[in-house]
mmCIF file of C-alpha atoms and ligand atoms in Angstrom:
data_model
loop_
_atom_site.group_PDB
_atom_site.id
_atom_site.type_symbol
_atom_site.label_atom_id
_atom_site.label_comp_id
_atom_site.label_asym_id
_atom_site.label_seq_id
_atom_site.Cartn_x
_atom_site.Cartn_y
_atom_site.Cartn_z
ATOM 1 C CA MET L 1 -50.850 -52.983 15.714
ATOM 2 C CA SER L 2 -53.499 -53.347 12.818
ATOM 3 C CA GLU L 3 -52.084 -50.326 11.032
ATOM 4 C CA ALA L 4 -48.818 -51.936 10.368
ATOM 5 C CA VAL L 5 -49.486 -53.526 7.029
ATOM 6 C CA PRO L 6 -46.437 -54.195 4.786
ATOM 7 C CA ILE L 7 -46.223 -51.641 2.077
ATOM 8 C CA ASP L 8 -46.462 -54.413 -0.752
ATOM 9 C CA ARG L 9 -49.775 -55.552 0.445
ATOM 10 C CA GLN L 10 -51.404 -52.055 0.443
ATOM 11 C CA ARG L 11 -53.716 -50.911 -2.458
ATOM 12 C CA PRO L 12 -52.169 -48.452 -4.297
ATOM 13 C CA THR L 13 -54.842 -45.759 -4.152
ATOM 14 C CA THR L 14 -54.787 -45.678 -0.261
ATOM 15 C CA LEU L 15 -52.208 -43.772 1.719
ATOM 16 C CA PRO L 16 -50.588 -46.147 4.153
ATOM 17 C CA ALA L 17 -51.369 -45.726 7.888
ATOM 18 C CA PRO L 18 -49.402 -43.009 9.882
ATOM 19 C CA LEU L 19 -46.681 -45.252 11.569
ATOM 20 C CA ASP L 20 -45.867 -46.828 8.161
ATOM 21 C CA LEU L 21 -45.559 -43.478 6.545
ATOM 22 C CA PHE L 22 -43.248 -42.602 9.151
ATOM 23 C CA ARG L 23 -41.266 -45.788 8.641
ATOM 24 C CA LEU L 24 -41.055 -45.029 4.859
ATOM 25 C CA LEU L 25 -39.908 -41.727 5.655
ATOM 26 C CA VAL L 26 -37.054 -42.886 7.706
ATOM 27 C CA GLU L 27 -36.118 -45.742 5.500
ATOM 28 C CA GLY L 28 -36.223 -43.418 2.489
ATOM 29 C CA ILE L 29 -33.937 -40.812 4.055
ATOM 30 C CA ARG L 30 -30.310 -41.409 2.541
ATOM 31 C CA ASP L 31 -28.503 -38.521 3.451
ATOM 32 C CA TYR L 32 -28.856 -39.049 7.397
ATOM 33 C CA ALA L 33 -28.055 -41.888 9.493
ATOM 34 C CA ILE L 34 -30.900 -42.559 11.927
ATOM 35 C CA PHE L 35 -30.216 -45.152 14.585
ATOM 36 C CA VAL L 36 -32.244 -46.064 17.700
ATOM 37 C CA LEU L 37 -30.051 -47.231 20.671
ATOM 38 C CA ASP L 38 -30.723 -48.975 23.738
ATOM 39 C CA PRO L 39 -30.118 -46.995 26.954
ATOM 40 C CA GLU L 40 -26.640 -48.530 27.084
ATOM 41 C CA GLY L 41 -25.915 -47.265 23.526
ATOM 42 C CA HIS L 42 -26.514 -50.679 21.712
ATOM 43 C CA VAL L 43 -27.913 -50.369 18.108
ATOM 44 C CA ILE L 44 -31.559 -51.300 18.095
ATOM 45 C CA THR L 45 -32.489 -50.583 14.629
ATOM 46 C CA TRP L 46 -31.192 -48.087 11.834
ATOM 47 C CA ASN L 47 -32.139 -46.908 8.253
ATOM 48 C CA PRO L 48 -30.505 -47.496 5.143
ATOM 49 C CA GLY L 49 -28.969 -44.180 5.177
ATOM 50 C CA ALA L 50 -26.929 -45.401 8.466
ATOM 51 C CA GLN L 51 -25.905 -48.540 6.333
ATOM 52 C CA ASN L 52 -24.861 -46.225 3.496
ATOM 53 C CA MET L 53 -22.739 -43.846 5.825
ATOM 54 C CA LYS L 54 -21.050 -46.489 7.886
ATOM 55 C CA GLY L 55 -20.735 -49.553 5.694
ATOM 56 C CA TYR L 56 -22.108 -52.448 7.779
ATOM 57 C CA ARG L 57 -24.676 -54.595 6.881
ATOM 58 C CA ARG L 58 -27.937 -54.526 9.033
ATOM 59 C CA GLU L 59 -27.215 -57.723 10.881
ATOM 60 C CA GLU L 60 -23.661 -56.857 11.572
ATOM 61 C CA ILE L 61 -24.560 -53.953 13.365
ATOM 62 C CA ILE L 62 -27.845 -54.642 15.393
ATOM 63 C CA GLY L 63 -26.873 -55.435 18.836
ATOM 64 C CA GLN L 64 -23.484 -53.831 18.611
ATOM 65 C CA HIS L 65 -22.415 -50.902 20.766
ATOM 66 C CA PHE L 66 -22.420 -47.656 18.791
ATOM 67 C CA SER L 67 -18.680 -46.790 20.143
ATOM 68 C CA LYS L 68 -17.921 -49.013 16.943
ATOM 69 C CA PHE L 69 -18.207 -45.896 14.949
ATOM 70 C CA TYR L 70 -15.830 -43.807 16.885
ATOM 71 C CA PRO L 71 -12.195 -43.600 16.638
ATOM 72 C CA PRO L 72 -10.124 -45.626 19.150
ATOM 73 C CA GLU L 73 -8.950 -42.519 21.068
ATOM 74 C CA ALA L 74 -12.464 -41.392 21.502
ATOM 75 C CA VAL L 75 -13.463 -44.913 22.856
ATOM 76 C CA GLU L 76 -10.752 -44.934 25.383
ATOM 77 C CA SER L 77 -11.384 -41.594 26.617
ATOM 78 C CA GLY L 78 -15.021 -42.838 27.078
ATOM 79 C CA TRP L 79 -16.467 -40.125 25.143
ATOM 80 C CA PRO L 80 -19.471 -42.215 23.464
ATOM 81 C CA ALA L 81 -20.880 -43.006 26.978
ATOM 82 C CA ARG L 82 -20.414 -39.302 28.020
ATOM 83 C CA GLU L 83 -22.541 -38.390 24.638
ATOM 84 C CA LEU L 84 -25.227 -40.623 25.829
ATOM 85 C CA ALA L 85 -24.999 -39.172 29.490
ATOM 86 C CA LEU L 86 -25.060 -35.563 28.307
ATOM 87 C CA ALA L 87 -27.948 -36.391 26.051
ATOM 88 C CA GLU L 88 -29.903 -37.745 28.882
ATOM 89 C CA LYS L 89 -29.055 -34.874 31.243
ATOM 90 C CA GLU L 90 -29.539 -31.907 28.892
ATOM 91 C CA GLY L 91 -32.445 -33.645 26.733
ATOM 92 C CA ARG L 92 -30.334 -33.203 23.463
ATOM 93 C CA PHE L 93 -26.639 -33.415 22.603
ATOM 94 C CA ALA L 94 -25.196 -32.160 19.363
ATOM 95 C CA ASP L 95 -21.669 -32.452 18.179
ATOM 96 C CA GLU L 96 -19.217 -32.846 15.473
ATOM 97 C CA GLY L 97 -16.280 -35.006 15.069
ATOM 98 C CA TRP L 98 -14.433 -37.883 13.373
ATOM 99 C CA ARG L 99 -16.396 -41.045 12.709
ATOM 100 C CA VAL L 100 -15.059 -44.553 11.527
ATOM 101 C CA ARG L 101 -16.647 -46.761 8.838
ATOM 102 C CA LYS L 102 -16.325 -50.429 8.849
ATOM 103 C CA ASP L 103 -13.523 -50.149 6.277
ATOM 104 C CA GLY L 104 -11.469 -48.150 8.813
ATOM 105 C CA SER L 105 -12.161 -44.770 6.541
ATOM 106 C CA THR L 106 -12.970 -41.798 8.591
ATOM 107 C CA PHE L 107 -15.693 -39.063 7.835
ATOM 108 C CA TRP L 108 -16.534 -35.890 9.571
ATOM 109 C CA ALA L 109 -19.943 -36.210 11.143
ATOM 110 C CA SER L 110 -22.466 -33.825 12.498
ATOM 111 C CA VAL L 111 -24.302 -35.801 15.330
ATOM 112 C CA ILE L 112 -27.653 -35.125 17.333
ATOM 113 C CA ILE L 113 -28.443 -37.618 20.185
ATOM 114 C CA SER L 114 -31.819 -37.133 21.704
ATOM 115 C CA PRO L 115 -33.083 -39.217 24.615
ATOM 116 C CA LEU L 116 -36.296 -41.270 24.087
ATOM 117 C CA ARG L 117 -38.543 -41.573 26.985
ATOM 118 C CA ALA L 118 -41.614 -43.883 27.882
ATOM 119 C CA ALA L 119 -44.885 -42.089 28.933
ATOM 120 C CA ASP L 120 -43.710 -42.543 32.631
ATOM 121 C CA GLY L 121 -40.465 -40.676 31.957
ATOM 122 C CA SER L 122 -38.310 -43.548 32.107
ATOM 123 C CA LEU L 123 -35.505 -43.954 29.436
ATOM 124 C CA SER L 124 -36.039 -46.375 26.753
ATOM 125 C CA GLY L 125 -33.063 -45.277 24.623
ATOM 126 C CA PHE L 126 -31.887 -42.885 22.110
ATOM 127 C CA ALA L 127 -32.369 -41.508 18.789
ATOM 128 C CA LYS L 128 -29.364 -40.482 17.003
ATOM 129 C CA VAL L 129 -29.224 -38.686 13.707
ATOM 130 C CA THR L 130 -25.639 -38.395 11.973
ATOM 131 C CA GLN L 131 -24.832 -36.606 8.665
ATOM 132 C CA ASP L 132 -21.577 -36.723 6.964
ATOM 133 C CA MET L 133 -20.247 -33.346 6.675
ATOM 134 C CA THR L 134 -16.632 -34.264 5.185
ATOM 135 C CA GLU L 135 -17.209 -32.264 1.964
ATOM 136 C CA ARG L 136 -18.369 -29.265 3.887
ATOM 137 C CA ARG L 137 -15.372 -29.591 6.546
ATOM 138 C CA LYS L 138 -13.225 -29.842 3.285
ATOM 139 C CA GLY L 139 -14.663 -26.671 1.961
ATOM 140 C CA ASP L 140 -14.234 -24.997 5.231
ATOM 141 C CA GLU L 141 -10.687 -26.020 5.673
ATOM 142 C CA ARG L 142 -10.002 -24.773 2.175
ATOM 143 C CA ILE L 143 -11.312 -21.505 3.091
ATOM 144 C CA GLN L 144 -9.390 -21.306 6.276
ATOM 145 C CA ALA L 145 -6.362 -22.224 4.262
ATOM 146 C CA LEU L 146 -7.054 -19.505 1.868
ATOM 147 C CA ASN L 147 -7.769 -16.924 4.595
ATOM 148 C CA ARG L 148 -4.377 -17.837 6.088
ATOM 149 C CA GLU L 149 -2.754 -17.703 2.908
ATOM 150 C CA LEU L 150 -4.334 -14.352 2.244
ATOM 151 C CA ARG L 151 -3.216 -12.952 5.668
ATOM 152 C CA GLU L 152 0.180 -14.211 4.907
ATOM 153 C CA ARG L 153 0.339 -12.489 1.651
ATOM 154 C CA ILE L 154 -1.040 -9.268 3.225
ATOM 155 C CA ALA L 155 1.690 -9.486 5.687
ATOM 156 C CA GLN L 156 4.158 -10.046 2.988
ATOM 157 C CA LEU L 157 2.981 -6.941 1.114
ATOM 158 C CA ASP L 158 2.983 -4.748 4.251
ATOM 159 C CA GLU L 159 6.560 -5.894 4.912
ATOM 160 C CA SER L 160 7.566 -4.928 1.271
ATOM 161 C CA ARG L 161 5.930 -1.682 1.616
ATOM 162 C CA ARG L 162 7.616 -0.914 4.787
ATOM 163 C CA VAL L 163 11.116 -1.893 3.169
ATOM 164 C CA ILE L 164 10.094 0.351 0.046
ATOM 165 C CA GLU L 165 9.063 3.044 2.463
ATOM 166 C CA LEU L 166 12.483 2.844 4.143
ATOM 167 C CA ARG L 167 14.553 2.589 0.954
ATOM 168 C CA THR L 168 12.612 5.597 -0.289
ATOM 169 C CA LEU L 169 13.392 7.486 2.749
ATOM 170 C CA ASP L 170 17.204 6.657 2.315
ATOM 171 C CA LEU L 171 17.068 7.645 -1.275
ATOM 172 C CA GLN L 172 15.478 10.789 -0.384
ATOM 173 C CA LYS L 173 18.332 11.717 2.437
ATOM 174 C CA LEU L 174 20.653 10.585 -0.223
ATOM 175 C CA SER L 175 19.160 13.057 -3.030
ATOM 176 C CA ALA L 176 18.921 16.024 -0.384
ATOM 177 C CA ARG L 177 22.699 15.200 0.545
ATOM 178 C CA LEU L 178 23.788 15.150 -3.057
ATOM 179 C CA LEU L 179 21.918 18.612 -3.789
ATOM 180 C CA HIS L 180 23.611 20.010 -0.674
ATOM 181 C CA VAL L 181 27.042 18.631 -1.703
ATOM 182 C CA GLN L 182 26.402 20.045 -5.307
ATOM 183 C CA ASP L 183 25.433 23.518 -3.696
ATOM 184 C CA GLU L 184 28.602 23.489 -1.674
ATOM 185 C CA GLU L 185 30.799 22.284 -4.650
ATOM 186 C CA ARG L 186 29.340 25.090 -7.000
ATOM 187 C CA ARG L 187 29.942 27.615 -4.048
ATOM 188 C CA ARG L 188 33.768 26.431 -3.960
ATOM 189 C CA ILE L 189 34.352 26.362 -7.453
ATOM 190 C CA ALA L 190 32.765 29.740 -7.888
ATOM 191 C CA ARG L 191 34.980 31.169 -5.371
ATOM 192 C CA GLU L 192 38.070 29.820 -6.694
ATOM 193 C CA LEU L 193 37.088 30.965 -10.311
ATOM 194 C CA HIS L 194 36.650 34.308 -8.956
ATOM 195 C CA ASP L 195 39.299 34.615 -6.362
ATOM 196 C CA ASP L 196 42.177 32.628 -7.987
ATOM 197 C CA LEU L 197 41.745 32.587 -11.705
ATOM 198 C CA GLY L 198 40.240 35.941 -11.544
ATOM 199 C CA GLN L 199 43.140 37.457 -9.753
ATOM 200 C CA GLN L 200 45.487 35.861 -12.038
ATOM 201 C CA LEU L 201 43.621 37.295 -14.992
ATOM 202 C CA ALA L 202 43.667 40.652 -13.300
ATOM 203 C CA ALA L 203 47.415 40.554 -12.801
ATOM 204 C CA LEU L 204 47.912 39.525 -16.347
ATOM 205 C CA LYS L 205 46.037 42.534 -17.401
ATOM 206 C CA MET L 206 48.127 44.966 -15.240
ATOM 207 C CA GLU L 207 51.284 43.431 -16.800
ATOM 208 C CA LEU L 208 49.585 44.054 -20.275
ATOM 209 C CA SER L 209 48.804 47.482 -19.480
ATOM 210 C CA LYS L 210 52.542 48.349 -19.004
ATOM 211 C CA LEU L 211 53.299 47.181 -22.656
ATOM 212 C CA ALA L 212 53.065 49.651 -25.348
ATOM 213 C CA ASP L 213 51.257 48.002 -27.923
ATOM 214 C CA ALA L 214 49.046 45.305 -26.145
ATOM 215 C CA GLY L 215 45.541 46.827 -27.168
ATOM 216 C CA ALA L 216 44.291 43.511 -28.584
ATOM 217 C CA ALA L 217 45.605 41.436 -25.784
ATOM 218 C CA ASN L 218 44.239 43.928 -23.287
ATOM 219 C CA GLU L 219 40.683 43.599 -24.784
ATOM 220 C CA LEU L 220 41.007 39.766 -24.699
ATOM 221 C CA ALA L 221 42.166 39.843 -21.062
ATOM 222 C CA ASP L 222 39.142 42.294 -20.235
ATOM 223 C CA SER L 223 36.761 39.862 -21.747
ATOM 224 C CA ALA L 224 38.531 36.822 -20.032
ATOM 225 C CA VAL L 225 38.132 38.647 -16.602
ATOM 226 C CA ALA L 226 34.487 39.588 -17.291
ATOM 227 C CA SER L 227 33.642 35.753 -18.452
ATOM 228 C CA VAL L 228 35.377 34.281 -15.430
ATOM 229 C CA ARG L 229 33.539 36.778 -13.277
ATOM 230 C CA ASN L 230 30.127 35.901 -15.042
ATOM 231 C CA LEU L 231 30.565 32.261 -14.682
ATOM 232 C CA SER L 232 31.726 32.391 -11.105
ATOM 233 C CA TYR L 233 28.377 34.502 -10.402
ATOM 234 C CA LEU L 234 26.319 32.056 -12.058
ATOM 235 C CA LEU L 235 27.454 29.206 -10.616
ATOM 236 C CA HIS L 236 26.843 30.629 -7.312
ATOM 237 C CA PRO L 237 26.065 34.641 -6.927
ATOM 238 C CA PRO L 238 28.105 35.686 -3.798
ATOM 239 C CA LEU L 239 25.259 38.378 -3.402
ATOM 240 C CA LEU L 240 23.231 35.119 -2.255
ATOM 241 C CA ASP L 241 25.530 34.673 0.802
ATOM 242 C CA GLU L 242 26.302 38.053 1.469
ATOM 243 C CA THR L 243 23.175 40.370 0.957
ATOM 244 C CA GLY L 244 20.550 37.698 0.480
ATOM 245 C CA LEU L 245 17.766 36.400 -1.993
ATOM 246 C CA ARG L 246 16.480 40.046 -2.812
ATOM 247 C CA ALA L 247 19.859 41.247 -4.187
ATOM 248 C CA ALA L 248 20.781 37.957 -5.797
ATOM 249 C CA LEU L 249 17.486 37.772 -7.616
ATOM 250 C CA HIS L 250 17.782 41.512 -8.739
ATOM 251 C CA TRP L 251 21.326 40.738 -10.187
ATOM 252 C CA TYR L 252 20.159 37.492 -11.848
ATOM 253 C CA VAL L 253 17.197 39.016 -13.571
ATOM 254 C CA ASP L 254 18.879 41.986 -14.652
ATOM 255 C CA GLY L 255 21.722 40.054 -16.231
ATOM 256 C CA MET L 256 19.199 37.764 -18.054
ATOM 257 C CA VAL L 257 17.157 40.747 -19.317
ATOM 258 C CA LYS L 258 20.537 42.247 -20.483
ATOM 259 C CA ARG L 259 21.601 39.123 -22.239
ATOM 260 C CA SER L 260 18.395 38.263 -23.748
ATOM 261 C CA ASN L 261 15.666 40.118 -25.391
ATOM 262 C CA PHE L 262 12.715 39.465 -23.215
ATOM 263 C CA GLN L 263 11.171 41.291 -20.452
ATOM 264 C CA ILE L 264 11.235 40.079 -16.897
ATOM 265 C CA THR L 265 8.972 41.555 -14.045
ATOM 266 C CA LEU L 266 10.463 40.619 -10.729
ATOM 267 C CA THR L 267 8.196 41.221 -7.514
ATOM 268 C CA ILE L 268 9.366 40.526 -4.163
ATOM 269 C CA THR L 269 7.293 40.982 -1.220
ATOM 270 C CA PRO L 270 6.854 42.057 1.559
ATOM 271 C CA PRO L 271 9.331 44.906 0.907
ATOM 272 C CA SER L 272 10.890 44.012 4.420
ATOM 273 C CA PHE L 273 11.768 40.590 3.016
ATOM 274 C CA ALA L 274 13.511 38.802 5.648
ATOM 275 C CA ARG L 275 16.770 36.576 5.372
ATOM 276 C CA LEU L 276 15.842 32.912 5.108
ATOM 277 C CA ALA L 277 17.921 29.884 6.072
ATOM 278 C CA ARG L 278 20.800 29.425 3.638
ATOM 279 C CA ASP L 279 19.330 26.133 1.956
ATOM 280 C CA ILE L 280 15.981 27.827 1.482
ATOM 281 C CA GLU L 281 17.305 30.837 -0.118
ATOM 282 C CA THR L 282 19.640 28.700 -2.324
ATOM 283 C CA THR L 283 16.442 26.742 -3.305
ATOM 284 C CA VAL L 284 14.312 29.835 -4.166
ATOM 285 C CA PHE L 285 17.143 31.092 -6.198
ATOM 286 C CA ARG L 286 17.587 27.848 -8.179
ATOM 287 C CA VAL L 287 13.814 27.753 -8.776
ATOM 288 C CA VAL L 288 13.882 31.071 -10.468
ATOM 289 C CA GLN L 289 17.312 30.517 -12.272
ATOM 290 C CA GLU L 290 15.974 27.135 -13.835
ATOM 291 C CA SER L 291 12.441 28.368 -14.634
ATOM 292 C CA LEU L 292 13.755 31.502 -16.179
ATOM 293 C CA THR L 293 16.402 29.185 -18.134
ATOM 294 C CA ASN L 294 13.506 27.056 -19.100
ATOM 295 C CA ILE L 295 11.621 29.877 -20.476
ATOM 296 C CA TYR L 296 14.485 31.206 -22.529
ATOM 297 C CA LYS L 297 15.106 27.744 -23.758
ATOM 298 C CA HIS L 298 11.740 26.307 -24.399
ATOM 299 C CA ALA L 299 8.906 28.771 -24.118
ATOM 300 C CA GLY L 300 9.200 31.157 -26.978
ATOM 301 C CA SER L 301 7.950 33.874 -24.763
ATOM 302 C CA ASP L 302 9.027 37.213 -25.010
ATOM 303 C CA SER L 303 7.999 38.152 -21.267
ATOM 304 C CA ALA L 304 8.070 36.572 -17.955
ATOM 305 C CA ARG L 305 6.800 37.396 -14.309
ATOM 306 C CA VAL L 306 8.641 36.370 -11.041
ATOM 307 C CA GLU L 307 7.110 36.772 -7.757
ATOM 308 C CA VAL L 308 8.608 35.827 -4.261
ATOM 309 C CA ASP L 309 6.043 36.199 -1.605
ATOM 310 C CA GLN L 310 7.435 35.710 2.123
ATOM 311 C CA GLN L 311 4.522 34.504 4.482
ATOM 312 C CA PRO L 312 4.976 33.823 8.119
ATOM 313 C CA GLU L 313 5.208 30.254 7.367
ATOM 314 C CA TRP L 314 5.579 29.727 3.635
ATOM 315 C CA VAL L 315 7.637 31.331 0.923
ATOM 316 C CA VAL L 316 5.982 31.138 -2.360
ATOM 317 C CA VAL L 317 7.693 31.374 -5.517
ATOM 318 C CA ARG L 318 5.734 31.788 -8.930
ATOM 319 C CA VAL L 319 7.411 31.949 -12.345
ATOM 320 C CA ARG L 320 5.302 32.461 -15.227
ATOM 321 C CA ASP L 321 5.759 33.010 -19.020
ATOM 322 C CA TYR L 322 3.287 33.458 -21.918
ATOM 323 C CA GLY L 323 4.871 31.293 -24.453
ATOM 324 C CA LYS L 324 3.746 27.922 -25.979
ATOM 325 C CA GLY L 325 3.136 25.926 -22.665
ATOM 326 C CA VAL L 326 4.737 23.086 -21.489
ATOM 327 C CA ALA L 327 3.964 19.955 -23.529
ATOM 328 C CA HIS L 328 2.486 16.369 -22.538
ATOM 329 C CA LEU L 329 0.211 18.008 -19.731
ATOM 330 C CA THR L 330 -2.943 16.300 -19.953
ATOM 331 C CA GLY L 331 -4.847 17.985 -16.910
ATOM 332 C CA SER L 332 -3.972 21.398 -15.211
ATOM 333 C CA ARG L 333 -1.371 19.706 -13.154
ATOM 334 C CA ASP L 334 1.990 18.273 -13.992
ATOM 335 C CA ARG L 335 2.644 15.241 -12.044
ATOM 336 C CA THR L 336 5.070 13.263 -14.160
ATOM 337 C CA PRO L 337 8.045 15.571 -14.973
ATOM 338 C CA SER L 338 9.462 15.316 -18.452
ATOM 339 C CA LEU L 339 12.881 13.710 -19.146
ATOM 340 C CA GLY L 340 14.484 16.890 -18.140
ATOM 341 C CA VAL L 341 16.325 16.969 -14.934
ATOM 342 C CA GLY L 342 15.467 20.517 -14.367
ATOM 343 C CA ILE L 343 12.032 20.250 -13.291
ATOM 344 C CA SER L 344 12.518 17.078 -11.179
ATOM 345 C CA GLY L 345 15.668 18.727 -9.504
ATOM 346 C CA MET L 346 13.668 21.884 -8.543
ATOM 347 C CA ARG L 347 10.850 19.518 -7.488
ATOM 348 C CA GLU L 348 13.470 17.519 -5.247
ATOM 349 C CA ARG L 349 14.914 20.627 -3.775
ATOM 350 C CA VAL L 350 11.544 21.899 -2.655
ATOM 351 C CA ARG L 351 10.582 18.540 -1.479
ATOM 352 C CA GLN L 352 13.242 18.247 1.019
ATOM 353 C CA PHE L 353 11.691 21.174 3.062
ATOM 354 C CA GLY L 354 8.355 19.365 2.707
ATOM 355 C CA GLY L 355 7.374 21.817 -0.058
ATOM 356 C CA GLU L 356 5.522 21.308 -3.445
ATOM 357 C CA LEU L 357 6.484 22.435 -6.735
ATOM 358 C CA THR L 358 3.746 22.334 -9.322
ATOM 359 C CA VAL L 359 4.084 23.064 -13.246
ATOM 360 C CA THR L 360 0.964 24.016 -14.538
ATOM 361 C CA ARG L 361 -0.266 25.177 -17.984
ATOM 362 C CA ALA L 362 -1.410 28.771 -17.732
ATOM 363 C CA GLU L 363 -3.078 29.335 -21.254
ATOM 364 C CA PRO L 364 -1.128 31.124 -22.272
ATOM 365 C CA GLY L 365 2.382 29.800 -21.062
ATOM 366 C CA THR L 366 3.615 27.886 -18.188
ATOM 367 C CA LEU L 367 3.316 28.829 -14.434
ATOM 368 C CA VAL L 368 5.908 27.206 -12.061
ATOM 369 C CA GLU L 369 4.779 27.670 -8.377
ATOM 370 C CA ALA L 370 6.870 26.436 -5.492
ATOM 371 C CA LYS L 371 5.575 26.501 -1.895
ATOM 372 C CA ILE L 372 8.208 26.175 0.564
ATOM 373 C CA PRO L 373 7.469 25.663 4.363
ATOM 374 C CA LEU L 374 9.919 27.739 6.387
ATOM 375 C CA PHE L 375 9.907 25.691 9.288
ATOM 376 C CA SER L 376 9.622 22.192 8.296
ATOM 377 C CA MET L 377 10.874 19.288 10.610
ATOM 378 C CA ASP L 378 13.136 17.894 7.990
ATOM 379 C CA ALA L 379 14.806 21.018 6.820
ATOM 380 C CA GLY L 380 18.594 21.254 6.965
ATOM 381 C CA THR L 381 20.924 18.635 5.171
ATOM 382 C CA ASP L 382 23.840 18.727 7.312
HETATM 383 N N1 ADP X 1 8.410 27.397 -19.659
HETATM 384 C C1 ADP X 1 8.331 26.344 -20.430
HETATM 385 N N2 ADP X 1 7.525 26.385 -21.450
HETATM 386 C C2 ADP X 1 7.670 25.539 -22.447
HETATM 387 N N3 ADP X 1 8.228 24.179 -22.122
HETATM 388 C C3 ADP X 1 8.926 23.652 -21.091
HETATM 389 C C4 ADP X 1 8.903 24.955 -20.050
HETATM 390 N N4 ADP X 1 9.702 24.551 -19.113
HETATM 391 C C5 ADP X 1 9.848 23.258 -19.488
HETATM 392 N N5 ADP X 1 9.350 22.871 -20.517
HETATM 393 C C6 ADP X 1 9.610 21.462 -21.035
HETATM 394 O O1 ADP X 1 9.674 20.616 -20.105
HETATM 395 C C7 ADP X 1 10.985 19.918 -20.619
HETATM 396 C C8 ADP X 1 11.491 19.685 -19.087
HETATM 397 O O2 ADP X 1 12.194 20.721 -18.611
HETATM 398 P P1 ADP X 1 13.552 20.591 -17.600
HETATM 399 O O3 ADP X 1 13.001 19.433 -16.711
HETATM 400 O O4 ADP X 1 14.120 21.915 -17.101
HETATM 401 O O5 ADP X 1 14.600 19.835 -18.674
HETATM 402 P P2 ADP X 1 15.497 20.574 -19.719
HETATM 403 O O6 ADP X 1 15.360 22.017 -19.698
HETATM 404 O O7 ADP X 1 16.879 20.090 -19.493
HETATM 405 O O8 ADP X 1 15.155 20.100 -21.010
HETATM 406 C C9 ADP X 1 11.791 20.624 -21.348
HETATM 407 O O9 ADP X 1 12.648 19.921 -22.387
HETATM 408 C C10 ADP X 1 10.530 21.494 -22.023
HETATM 409 O O10 ADP X 1 10.277 20.667 -23.147
HETATM 410 MG MG1 MG X 2 15.561 22.944 -17.700
#
């Protein structure tokens, strides 16, 4: 071949002939190992890239079978020969796998084998191009490991969230139970104060009235009877159980108007306000009681409005004042109750029935609004 002029004998200004150029190209490539194998798989020639990758010198490898580059298990299973057979059959073979260097170290290789055919179609050998993909594989493995770790973390988070939800549910049940027990206890103490201590004071008063000069003691006994009855009713108004919410609220509001110097308008709708479940009536009563007490204690308002509206599915309670407004509210809705237990207690009671309680700045004043579903799934605390 007249074109195959060695590169050092060429004049620098003329381009090498195409085949030389091609050889230069193959020899210049360092990132790919390029071999030519004979039809049985012996190395006929290779580029310096292959020498770099595999660690054998040219004379050590020419004539060797290419299975030298494979790990023993691959050789035992006859894999190298199978690669050639597949390449011959399919016209191309591509694979990734571990390969061995001369020093025994391994690298992750991406391999493409193509059959080389003569003009008559007979097999003259194979071209094999190998790339070292160890770094990419390490990167892939790192990504996979990170993904696995991420999935584990997410699973752990899910698990923690589930545990927290269960605990929250337990706590909610406990708080519902505590509120219920508290109501029952108040009911019991109220009855004992009224029936026991109240009766004894009444008897004492009767005895005193028999005495000729018991004027002052009589008055004291009268006031003690009144105090005990008042205390008992405030703890748990008997009207609440006997007659229902309407009577109990009227009694409570009237008493408060008498004791304080602010005006309270109470509106209960509809006129045919039906009796509700005992726990719901108690909750509505406590919301009104706590809200009015708050107005009395904190609002500096001289009037308040109370509305209780029963709808087919809800009972809505609104208590509004015109005072200085509840502090520390940035938006119109109070999401974080202050340190007091009054507002959070009301909210907890309402939440038990699946309802919601909001405390809103009303400009002027404050609006407490509770919406309680009448037929909630988790109503009832027994
Ligand atoms: N109607 C109101 N007007 C002004 N401030 C209020 C009103 N209701 C509640 N607050 C404020 O919210 C706080 C929390 O109320 P609450 O939870 O009932 O606790 P407490 O009444 O024991 O202080 C009160 O201390 C008060 O500062
Ligand atoms: Mg309070």
